[in-house]
Coordinates of C-alpha atoms in Angstrom, one line a residue:
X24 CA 15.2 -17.2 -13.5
X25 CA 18.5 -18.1 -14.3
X26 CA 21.4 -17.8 -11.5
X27 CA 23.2 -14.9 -13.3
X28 CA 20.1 -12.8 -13.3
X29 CA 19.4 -13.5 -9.7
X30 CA 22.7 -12.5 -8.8
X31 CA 22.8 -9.6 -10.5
X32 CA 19.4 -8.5 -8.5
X33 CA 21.0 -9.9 -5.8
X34 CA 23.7 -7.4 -5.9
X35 CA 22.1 -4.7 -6.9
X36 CA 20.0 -4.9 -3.7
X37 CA 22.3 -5.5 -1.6
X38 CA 25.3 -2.8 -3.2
X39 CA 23.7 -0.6 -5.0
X40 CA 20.8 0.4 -3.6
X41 CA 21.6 -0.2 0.5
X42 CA 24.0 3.2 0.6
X43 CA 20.9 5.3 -0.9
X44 CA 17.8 3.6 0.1
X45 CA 15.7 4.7 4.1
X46 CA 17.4 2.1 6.1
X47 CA 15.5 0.9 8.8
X48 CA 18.0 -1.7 10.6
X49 CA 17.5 -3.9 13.3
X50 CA 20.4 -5.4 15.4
X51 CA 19.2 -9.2 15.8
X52 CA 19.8 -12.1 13.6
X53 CA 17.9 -14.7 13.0
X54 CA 17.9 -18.4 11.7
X55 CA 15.7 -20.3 9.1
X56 CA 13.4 -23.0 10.7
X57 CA 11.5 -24.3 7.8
X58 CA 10.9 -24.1 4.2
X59 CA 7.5 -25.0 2.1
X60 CA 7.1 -24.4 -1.4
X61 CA 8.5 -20.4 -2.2
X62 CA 7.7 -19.9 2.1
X63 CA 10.1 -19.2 4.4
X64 CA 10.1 -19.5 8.1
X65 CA 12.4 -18.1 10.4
X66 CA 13.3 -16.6 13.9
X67 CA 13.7 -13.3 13.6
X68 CA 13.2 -10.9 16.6
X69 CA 12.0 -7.2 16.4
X70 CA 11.2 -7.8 12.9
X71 CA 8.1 -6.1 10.9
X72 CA 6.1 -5.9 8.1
X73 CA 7.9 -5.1 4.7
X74 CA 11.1 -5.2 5.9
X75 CA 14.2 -6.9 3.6
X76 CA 16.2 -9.8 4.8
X77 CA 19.1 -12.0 3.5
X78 CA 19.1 -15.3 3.9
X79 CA 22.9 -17.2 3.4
X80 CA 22.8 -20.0 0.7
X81 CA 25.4 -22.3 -0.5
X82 CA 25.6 -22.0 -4.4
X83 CA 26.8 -19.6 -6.3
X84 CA 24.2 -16.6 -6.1
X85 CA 25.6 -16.8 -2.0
X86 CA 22.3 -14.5 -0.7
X87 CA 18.9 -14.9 -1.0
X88 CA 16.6 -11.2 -1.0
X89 CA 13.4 -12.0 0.7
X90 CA 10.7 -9.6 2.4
X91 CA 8.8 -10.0 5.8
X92 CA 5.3 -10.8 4.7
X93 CA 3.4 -11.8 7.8
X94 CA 3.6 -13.6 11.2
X95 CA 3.2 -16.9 12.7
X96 CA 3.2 -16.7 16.6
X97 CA 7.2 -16.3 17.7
X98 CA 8.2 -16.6 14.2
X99 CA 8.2 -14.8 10.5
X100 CA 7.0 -15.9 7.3
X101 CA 9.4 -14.6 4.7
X102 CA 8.9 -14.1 0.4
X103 CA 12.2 -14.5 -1.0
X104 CA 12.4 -12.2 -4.5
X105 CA 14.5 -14.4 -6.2
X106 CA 15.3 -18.3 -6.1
X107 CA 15.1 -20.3 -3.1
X108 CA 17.5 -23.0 -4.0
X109 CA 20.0 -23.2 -1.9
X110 CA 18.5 -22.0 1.7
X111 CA 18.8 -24.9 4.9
X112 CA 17.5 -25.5 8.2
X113 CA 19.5 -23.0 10.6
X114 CA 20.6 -20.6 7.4
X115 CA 21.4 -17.3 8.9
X116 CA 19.1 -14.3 7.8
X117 CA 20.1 -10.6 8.0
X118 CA 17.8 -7.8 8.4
X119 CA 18.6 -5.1 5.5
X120 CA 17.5 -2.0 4.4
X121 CA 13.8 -1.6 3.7
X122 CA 13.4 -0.7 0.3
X123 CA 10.5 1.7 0.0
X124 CA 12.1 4.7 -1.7
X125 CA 13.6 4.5 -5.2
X126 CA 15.7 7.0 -7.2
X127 CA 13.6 9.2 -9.6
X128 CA 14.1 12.0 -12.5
X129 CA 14.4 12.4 -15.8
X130 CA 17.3 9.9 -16.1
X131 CA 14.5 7.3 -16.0
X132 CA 13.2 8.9 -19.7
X133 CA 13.9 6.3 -22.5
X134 CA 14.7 3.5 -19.9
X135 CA 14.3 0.1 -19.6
X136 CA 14.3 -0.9 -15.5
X137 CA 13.1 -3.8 -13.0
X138 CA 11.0 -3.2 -10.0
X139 CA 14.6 -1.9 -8.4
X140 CA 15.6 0.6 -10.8
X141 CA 18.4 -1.5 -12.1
X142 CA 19.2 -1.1 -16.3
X143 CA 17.5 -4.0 -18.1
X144 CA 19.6 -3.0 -21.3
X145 CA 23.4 -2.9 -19.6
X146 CA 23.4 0.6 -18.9
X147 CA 25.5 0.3 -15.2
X148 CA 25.9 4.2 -14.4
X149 CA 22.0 4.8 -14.8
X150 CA 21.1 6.6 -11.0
X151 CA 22.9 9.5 -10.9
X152 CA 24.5 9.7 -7.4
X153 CA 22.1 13.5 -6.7
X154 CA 18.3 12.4 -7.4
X155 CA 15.5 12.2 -5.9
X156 CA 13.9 9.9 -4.1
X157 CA 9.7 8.7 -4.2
X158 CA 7.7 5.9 -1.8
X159 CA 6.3 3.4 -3.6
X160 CA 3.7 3.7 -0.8
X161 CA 2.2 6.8 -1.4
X162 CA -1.1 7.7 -0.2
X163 CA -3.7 8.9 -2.7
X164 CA -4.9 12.3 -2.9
X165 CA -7.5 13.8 -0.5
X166 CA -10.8 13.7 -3.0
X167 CA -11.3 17.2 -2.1
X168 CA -8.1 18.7 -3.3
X169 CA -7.9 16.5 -6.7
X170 CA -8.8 18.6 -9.9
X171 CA -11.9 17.7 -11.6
X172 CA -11.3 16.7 -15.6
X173 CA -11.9 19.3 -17.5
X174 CA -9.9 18.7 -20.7
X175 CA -9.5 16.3 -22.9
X176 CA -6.1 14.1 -23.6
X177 CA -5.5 12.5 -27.2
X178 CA -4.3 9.2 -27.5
X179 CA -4.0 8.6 -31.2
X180 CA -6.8 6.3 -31.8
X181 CA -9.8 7.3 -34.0
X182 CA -12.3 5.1 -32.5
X183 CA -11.0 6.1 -29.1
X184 CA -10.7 9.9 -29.7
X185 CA -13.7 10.1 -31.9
X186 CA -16.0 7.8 -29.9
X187 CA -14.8 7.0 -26.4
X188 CA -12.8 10.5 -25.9
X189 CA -10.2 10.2 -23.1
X190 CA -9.9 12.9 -20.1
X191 CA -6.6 14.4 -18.8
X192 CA -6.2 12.7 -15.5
X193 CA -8.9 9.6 -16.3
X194 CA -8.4 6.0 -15.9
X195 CA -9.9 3.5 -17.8
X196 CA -9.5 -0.4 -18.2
X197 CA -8.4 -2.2 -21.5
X198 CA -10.7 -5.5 -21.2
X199 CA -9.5 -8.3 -23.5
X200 CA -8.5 -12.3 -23.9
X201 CA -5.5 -13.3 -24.7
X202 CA -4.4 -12.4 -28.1
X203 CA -7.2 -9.6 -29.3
X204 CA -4.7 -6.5 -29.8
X205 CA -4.0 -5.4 -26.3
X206 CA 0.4 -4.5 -26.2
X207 CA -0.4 -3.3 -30.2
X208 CA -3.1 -1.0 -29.0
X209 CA -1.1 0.1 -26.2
X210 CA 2.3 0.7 -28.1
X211 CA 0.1 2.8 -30.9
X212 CA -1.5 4.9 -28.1
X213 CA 2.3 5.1 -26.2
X214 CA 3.8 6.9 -29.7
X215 CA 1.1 9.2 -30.3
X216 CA -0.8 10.1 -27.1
X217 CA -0.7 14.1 -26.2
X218 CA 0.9 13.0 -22.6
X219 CA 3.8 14.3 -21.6
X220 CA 5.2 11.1 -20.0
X221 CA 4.6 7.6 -20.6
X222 CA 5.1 5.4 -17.3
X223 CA 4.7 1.6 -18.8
X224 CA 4.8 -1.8 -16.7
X225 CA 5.0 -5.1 -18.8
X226 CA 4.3 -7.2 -15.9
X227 CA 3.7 -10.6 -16.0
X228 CA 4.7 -10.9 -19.8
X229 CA 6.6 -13.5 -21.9
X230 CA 9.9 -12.6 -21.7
X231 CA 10.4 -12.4 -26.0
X232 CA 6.9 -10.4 -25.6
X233 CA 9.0 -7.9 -23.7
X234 CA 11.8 -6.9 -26.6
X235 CA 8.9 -7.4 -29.4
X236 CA 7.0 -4.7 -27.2
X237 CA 10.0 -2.3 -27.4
X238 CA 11.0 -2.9 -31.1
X239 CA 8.0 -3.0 -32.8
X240 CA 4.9 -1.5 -30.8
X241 CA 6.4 0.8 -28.7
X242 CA 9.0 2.5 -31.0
X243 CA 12.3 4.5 -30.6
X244 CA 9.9 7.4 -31.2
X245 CA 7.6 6.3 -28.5
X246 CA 11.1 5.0 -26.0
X247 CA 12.4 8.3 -26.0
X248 CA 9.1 9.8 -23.6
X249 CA 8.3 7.0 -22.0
X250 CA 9.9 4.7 -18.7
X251 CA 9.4 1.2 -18.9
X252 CA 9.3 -1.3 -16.3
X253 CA 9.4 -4.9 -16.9
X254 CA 8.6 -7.7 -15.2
X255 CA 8.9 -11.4 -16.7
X256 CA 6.4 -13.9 -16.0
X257 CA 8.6 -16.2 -14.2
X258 CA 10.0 -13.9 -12.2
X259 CA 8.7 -14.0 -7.9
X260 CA 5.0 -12.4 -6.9
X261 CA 6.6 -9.9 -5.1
X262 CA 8.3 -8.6 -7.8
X263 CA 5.5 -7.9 -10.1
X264 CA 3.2 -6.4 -6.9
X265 CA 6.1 -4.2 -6.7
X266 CA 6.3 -3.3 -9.9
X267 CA 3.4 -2.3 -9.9
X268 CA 3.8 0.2 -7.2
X269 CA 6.8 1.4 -8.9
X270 CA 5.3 2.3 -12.1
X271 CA 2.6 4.5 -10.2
X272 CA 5.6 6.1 -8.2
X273 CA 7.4 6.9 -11.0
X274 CA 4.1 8.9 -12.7
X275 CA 3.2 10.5 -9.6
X276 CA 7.3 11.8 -9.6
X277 CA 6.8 13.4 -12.9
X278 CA 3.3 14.5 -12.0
X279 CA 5.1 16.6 -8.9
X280 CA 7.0 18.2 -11.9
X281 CA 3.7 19.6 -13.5
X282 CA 3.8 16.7 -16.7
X283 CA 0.8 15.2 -17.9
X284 CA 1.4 12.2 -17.1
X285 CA -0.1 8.5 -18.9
X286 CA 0.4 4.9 -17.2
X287 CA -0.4 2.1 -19.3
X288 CA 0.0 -1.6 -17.3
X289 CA -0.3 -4.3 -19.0
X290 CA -1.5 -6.1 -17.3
X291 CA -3.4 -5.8 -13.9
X292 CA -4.4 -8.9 -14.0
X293 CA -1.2 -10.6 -13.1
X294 CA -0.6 -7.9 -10.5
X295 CA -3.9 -9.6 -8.9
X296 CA -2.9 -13.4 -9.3
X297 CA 0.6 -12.3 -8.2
X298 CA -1.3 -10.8 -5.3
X299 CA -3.4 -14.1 -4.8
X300 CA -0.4 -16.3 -5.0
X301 CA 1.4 -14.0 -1.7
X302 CA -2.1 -14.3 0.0
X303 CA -2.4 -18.3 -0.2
X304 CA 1.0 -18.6 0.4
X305 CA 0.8 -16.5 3.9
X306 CA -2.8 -18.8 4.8
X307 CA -5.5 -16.1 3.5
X308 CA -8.3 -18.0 2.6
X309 CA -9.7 -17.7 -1.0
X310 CA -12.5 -16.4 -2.5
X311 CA -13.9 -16.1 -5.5
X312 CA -11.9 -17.8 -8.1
X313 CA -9.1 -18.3 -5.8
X314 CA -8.6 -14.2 -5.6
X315 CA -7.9 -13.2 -1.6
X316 CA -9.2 -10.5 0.6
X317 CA -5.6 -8.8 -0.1
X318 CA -6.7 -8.7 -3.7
X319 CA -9.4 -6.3 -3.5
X320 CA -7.6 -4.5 -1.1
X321 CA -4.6 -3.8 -3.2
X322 CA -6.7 -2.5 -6.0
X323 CA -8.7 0.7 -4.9
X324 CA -5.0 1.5 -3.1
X325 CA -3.3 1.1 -6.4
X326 CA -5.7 2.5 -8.7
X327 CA -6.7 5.1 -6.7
X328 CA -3.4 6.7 -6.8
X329 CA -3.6 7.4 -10.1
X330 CA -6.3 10.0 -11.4
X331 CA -6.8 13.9 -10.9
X332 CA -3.9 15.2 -8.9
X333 CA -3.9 18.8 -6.5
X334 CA -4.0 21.8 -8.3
X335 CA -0.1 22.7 -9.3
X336 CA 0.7 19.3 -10.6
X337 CA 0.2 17.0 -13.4
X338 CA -2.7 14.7 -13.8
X339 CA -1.8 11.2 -14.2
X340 CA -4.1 9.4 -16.6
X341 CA -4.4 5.6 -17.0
X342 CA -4.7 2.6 -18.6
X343 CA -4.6 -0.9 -17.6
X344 CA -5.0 -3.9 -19.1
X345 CA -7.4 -6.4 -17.9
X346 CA -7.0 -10.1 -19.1
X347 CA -10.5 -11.1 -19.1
X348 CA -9.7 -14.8 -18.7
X349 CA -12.2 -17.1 -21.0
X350 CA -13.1 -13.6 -22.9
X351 CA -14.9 -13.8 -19.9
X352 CA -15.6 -9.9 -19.1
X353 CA -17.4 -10.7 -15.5
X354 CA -14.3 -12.4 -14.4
X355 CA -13.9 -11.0 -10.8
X356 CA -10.8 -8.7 -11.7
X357 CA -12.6 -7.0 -14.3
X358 CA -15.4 -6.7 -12.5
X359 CA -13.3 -5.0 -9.7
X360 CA -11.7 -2.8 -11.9
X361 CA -15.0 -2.1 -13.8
X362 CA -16.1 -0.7 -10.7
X363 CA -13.0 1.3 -9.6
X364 CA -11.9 3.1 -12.9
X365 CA -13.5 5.5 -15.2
X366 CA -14.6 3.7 -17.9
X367 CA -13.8 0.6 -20.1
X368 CA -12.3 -0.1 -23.8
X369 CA -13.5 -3.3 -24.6
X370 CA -12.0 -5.6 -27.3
X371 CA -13.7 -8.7 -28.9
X372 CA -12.1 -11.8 -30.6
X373 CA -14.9 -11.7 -33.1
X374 CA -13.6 -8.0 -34.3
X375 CA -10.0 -9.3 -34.4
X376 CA -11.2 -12.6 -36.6
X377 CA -12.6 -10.5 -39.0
X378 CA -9.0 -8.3 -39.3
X379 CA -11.3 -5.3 -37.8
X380 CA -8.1 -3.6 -35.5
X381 CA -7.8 -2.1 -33.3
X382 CA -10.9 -5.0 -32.3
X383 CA -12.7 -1.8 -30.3
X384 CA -16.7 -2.7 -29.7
X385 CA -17.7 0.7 -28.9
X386 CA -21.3 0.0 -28.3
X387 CA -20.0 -2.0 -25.0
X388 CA -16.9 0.1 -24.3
X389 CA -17.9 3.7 -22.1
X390 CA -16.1 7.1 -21.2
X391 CA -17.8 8.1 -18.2
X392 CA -16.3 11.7 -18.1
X393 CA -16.9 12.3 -22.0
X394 CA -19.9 14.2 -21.7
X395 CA -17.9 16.9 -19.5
X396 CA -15.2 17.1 -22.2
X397 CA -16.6 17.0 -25.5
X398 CA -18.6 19.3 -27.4
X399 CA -22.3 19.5 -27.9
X400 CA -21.8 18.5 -31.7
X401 CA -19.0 15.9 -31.0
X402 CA -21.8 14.2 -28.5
X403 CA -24.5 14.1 -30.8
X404 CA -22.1 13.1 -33.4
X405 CA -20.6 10.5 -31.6
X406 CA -24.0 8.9 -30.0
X407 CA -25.4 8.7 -33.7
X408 CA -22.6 6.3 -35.0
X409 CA -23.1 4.4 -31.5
X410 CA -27.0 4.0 -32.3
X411 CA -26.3 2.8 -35.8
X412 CA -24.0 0.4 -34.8
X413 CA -25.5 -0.8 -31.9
X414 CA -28.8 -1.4 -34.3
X415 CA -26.6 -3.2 -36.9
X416 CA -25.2 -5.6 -34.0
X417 CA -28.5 -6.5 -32.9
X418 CA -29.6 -7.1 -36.0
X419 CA -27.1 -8.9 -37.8
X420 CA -28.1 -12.5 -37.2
X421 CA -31.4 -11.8 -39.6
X422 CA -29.6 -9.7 -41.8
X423 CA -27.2 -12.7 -42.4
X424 CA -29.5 -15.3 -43.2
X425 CA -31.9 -13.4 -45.2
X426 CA -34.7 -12.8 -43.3
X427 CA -34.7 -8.7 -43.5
X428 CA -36.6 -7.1 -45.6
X429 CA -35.2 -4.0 -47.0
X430 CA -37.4 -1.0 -45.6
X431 CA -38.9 -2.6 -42.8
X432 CA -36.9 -0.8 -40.6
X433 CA -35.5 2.7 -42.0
X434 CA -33.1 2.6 -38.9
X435 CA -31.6 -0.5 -40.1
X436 CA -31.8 0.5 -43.3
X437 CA -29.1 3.2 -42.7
X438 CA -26.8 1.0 -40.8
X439 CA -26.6 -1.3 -43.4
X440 CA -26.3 1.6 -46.1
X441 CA -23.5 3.0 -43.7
X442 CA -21.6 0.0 -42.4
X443 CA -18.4 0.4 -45.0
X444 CA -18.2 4.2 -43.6
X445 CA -18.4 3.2 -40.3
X446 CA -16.0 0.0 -39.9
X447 CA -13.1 2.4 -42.1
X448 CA -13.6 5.2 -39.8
X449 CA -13.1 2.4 -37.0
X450 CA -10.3 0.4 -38.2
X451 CA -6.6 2.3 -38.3
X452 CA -3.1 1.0 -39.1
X453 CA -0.3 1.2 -36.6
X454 CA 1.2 3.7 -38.9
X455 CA -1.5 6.0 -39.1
X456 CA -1.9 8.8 -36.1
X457 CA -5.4 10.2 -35.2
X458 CA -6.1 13.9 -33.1
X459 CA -9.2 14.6 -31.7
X460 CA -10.1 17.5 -34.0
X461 CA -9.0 15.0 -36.8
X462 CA -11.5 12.2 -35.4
X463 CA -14.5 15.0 -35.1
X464 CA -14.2 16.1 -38.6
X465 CA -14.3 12.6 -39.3
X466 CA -17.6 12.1 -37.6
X467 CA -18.9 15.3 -39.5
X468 CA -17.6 14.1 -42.9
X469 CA -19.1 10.8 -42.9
X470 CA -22.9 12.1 -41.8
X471 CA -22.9 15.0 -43.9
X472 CA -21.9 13.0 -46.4
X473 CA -25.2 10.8 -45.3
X474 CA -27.7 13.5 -45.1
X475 CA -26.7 15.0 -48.2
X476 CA -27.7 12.1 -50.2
X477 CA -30.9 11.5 -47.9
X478 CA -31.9 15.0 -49.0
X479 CA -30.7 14.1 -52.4
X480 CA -33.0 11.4 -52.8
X481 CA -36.1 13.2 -50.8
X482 CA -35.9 15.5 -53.4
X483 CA -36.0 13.2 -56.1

């Protein structure tokens, strides 16, 4: 991070948001005692957990914004949110504000923000000075006033509406390696979902990945519903944990104002290994793969947030993005959020070698509430193309070197007759917009189309 950006979060943290932020002051200062790696310790009585300090530098950004992570007998151990050049031995540190509320409304629409609400795209006046205000704490809803999912929310994607249908107020994970579709997916699914609101965290990205998003996945068309905040990826843990929290504050805003609401984080992942990285740093000792107790604590809280709201307000939906690292899909993350969310969309590198996008397998990839939301037909439909596909994948090894014999196995034998049908009902442009009535009378067309010329050819 360069020292103008840090300054300008500097000052936006300390100006902008101290006169509208809860301010929970105390009157002590305190002194730094000792620095390791991005750690800070210092002496800072009546102090607690979350709270924002500034610690006094020499250089030009003058302040560094840090937050009150944990304790280590008499003294605090302090995250700074920006750089650490700069701090000494004895540098003075000044409780601030603690900054768990942030400004909300439909100002936010067609925005581009950090973690702090401040205008990644210059605009200066963006908070209005009458808003309101959300936690990015909240609680989640008591289970037994949530709303179950009763209807179901397009997002644009055949293979997703036809085959994998999405509830209003589910959240499913968007498993993937590097490279296989995932922000393309997203940004098709962020310009033609049914939501009323798109809530959108780029967390943890490359920073040219971030404009590229905006300009070419995402849209002016898709912009103009949607609130997007960005994180970079060498930007400070805490900034992408709390970006996180931000994102979900932001939907569950809109969601108090009756919107169907649709998150789409890309990617949890790096809100785990950011997670990690605080956990280490503080002395938590590592589990699997490195990931910390805090980890798998932070997850059910997070996701958990998100999901069937009280009856009056809109559901939030979601998706996040899991970066199976290795194309490994049991990588502890996934397997966390596997177990969490409602479902999965899994995407292969083998698909995405072969040009097959959006690289979907949809014989590994599950809805868990589509049975309660689709039709009868659209079921039976659906788990036919499933079964043929799933027969074609196992077979395809003996198919491709020769060994089948046609009419061994009439099951097969359909696939195989069927596969061109199949793979163009599952591939789509980034142009092209799906509906879920549009997806269903594809599923009809392509099997009538099938048993007409089985009945054809009986007859024959």
């Amino acid at each position: 991070m360069n020292d103008a950006t840090t300054t300008t979060t500097s000052n936006a943290l300390r100006q902008g948001f101290k006169a509208r932020m809860s301010s929970i002051r105390w009157n002590p200062r305190g002194k730094v005692t000792d620095v390791v790696g991005t750690i800070v310790e210092a002496s800072l009585p009546a102090s607690q957990l979350g709270s924002l300090v500034e610690i006094a530098v020499d250089g030009p950004q003058q302040r560094v914004l840090a937050e009150v992570v944990s304790f280590r007998k008499e003294h605090v151990i302090l995250l700074p949110y920006t750089d650490v050049t700069g701090i000494r031995p004895g540098a003075l540190v000044t409780p601030q504000s603690m900054l768990d509320k942030i400004p909300v409304g439909n100002f936010l629409l067609g925005q581009v923000v950090d973690p702090f609400i401040n205008s990644l795209t210059g605009n200066k006046n963006l908070v209005p000075e009458k808003c309101d205000f959300s936690s990015i704490d909240m609680p989640a809803p008591n289970p037994m006033e949530r709303s179950r999912i009763t209807r179901s929310l397009g997002l644009g994607i055949r293979a997703l509406d036809g085959l994998l249908t999405f509830g209003d107020g589910q959240r499913m994970g968007i498993m993937a390696g590097a490279g296989v579709g995932k922000s393309v997916l997203l940004g098709m699914i962020a310009r033609d979902t049914d939501a009323d609101v798109n809530v959108i965290g780029l967390i943890g990205e490359r920073g040219r990945e971030v404009r590229e998003f905006l300009e070419r996945d995402l849209g002016p068309e898709g912009l103009k519903k949607s609130v997007v905040v960005a994180v970079t990826g060498d930007q400070s843990p805490l900034m992408k944990v709390r970006a996180a929290k931000v994102v979900t504050s932001i939907a569950e805003h809109f969601s108090r104002c009756g919107k169907r609401v649709l998150i789409m984080m890309d990617s949890l992942t790096r809100v785990a290994m950011a997670q990690r990285e605080i956990g280490l740093a503080i002395g938590e000792a590592p589990t699997t793969k490195g990931y910390t107790p805090s980890v798998f604590a932070l997850l059910p809280r997070l996701l958990e947030r998100s999901g069937p709201q009280m009856p009056g307000r809109g559901n939030i939906s979601a998706l996040y993005s899991v970066l199976a690292e290795g194309d490994d899909l049991n990588d502890p993350i996934a397997d966390s959020a596997r177990s969490i969310l409602d479902g999965q969309i899994n995407l292969t590198r083998a698909l995405a070698a072969k040009g097959h996008y959006p690289a979907i397998d949809v014989t590994t990839s599950i809805s868990r509430v589509m049975s309660d939301i689709a039709t009868q037909e659209h079921l039976r439909l659906a788990n036919r193309m499933k079964s043929l596909l799933g027969t074609y994948n196992e077979n395809f090894d003996l198919v491709q070197i020769g060994a089948y014999q046609p009419g061994a196995n009439p099951k097969l034998d359909e696939a195989l007759a069927m596969m061109p049908l199949l793979e163009r009902y599952l591939m789509q442009s980034t142009s092209d917009r799906s509906t879920i009535d549009s997806a269903v009378l594809g599923l009809r067309q392509i099997f009538a189309a099938r048993d007409m010329a089985q009945k054809q050819q009986a007859a024959s």
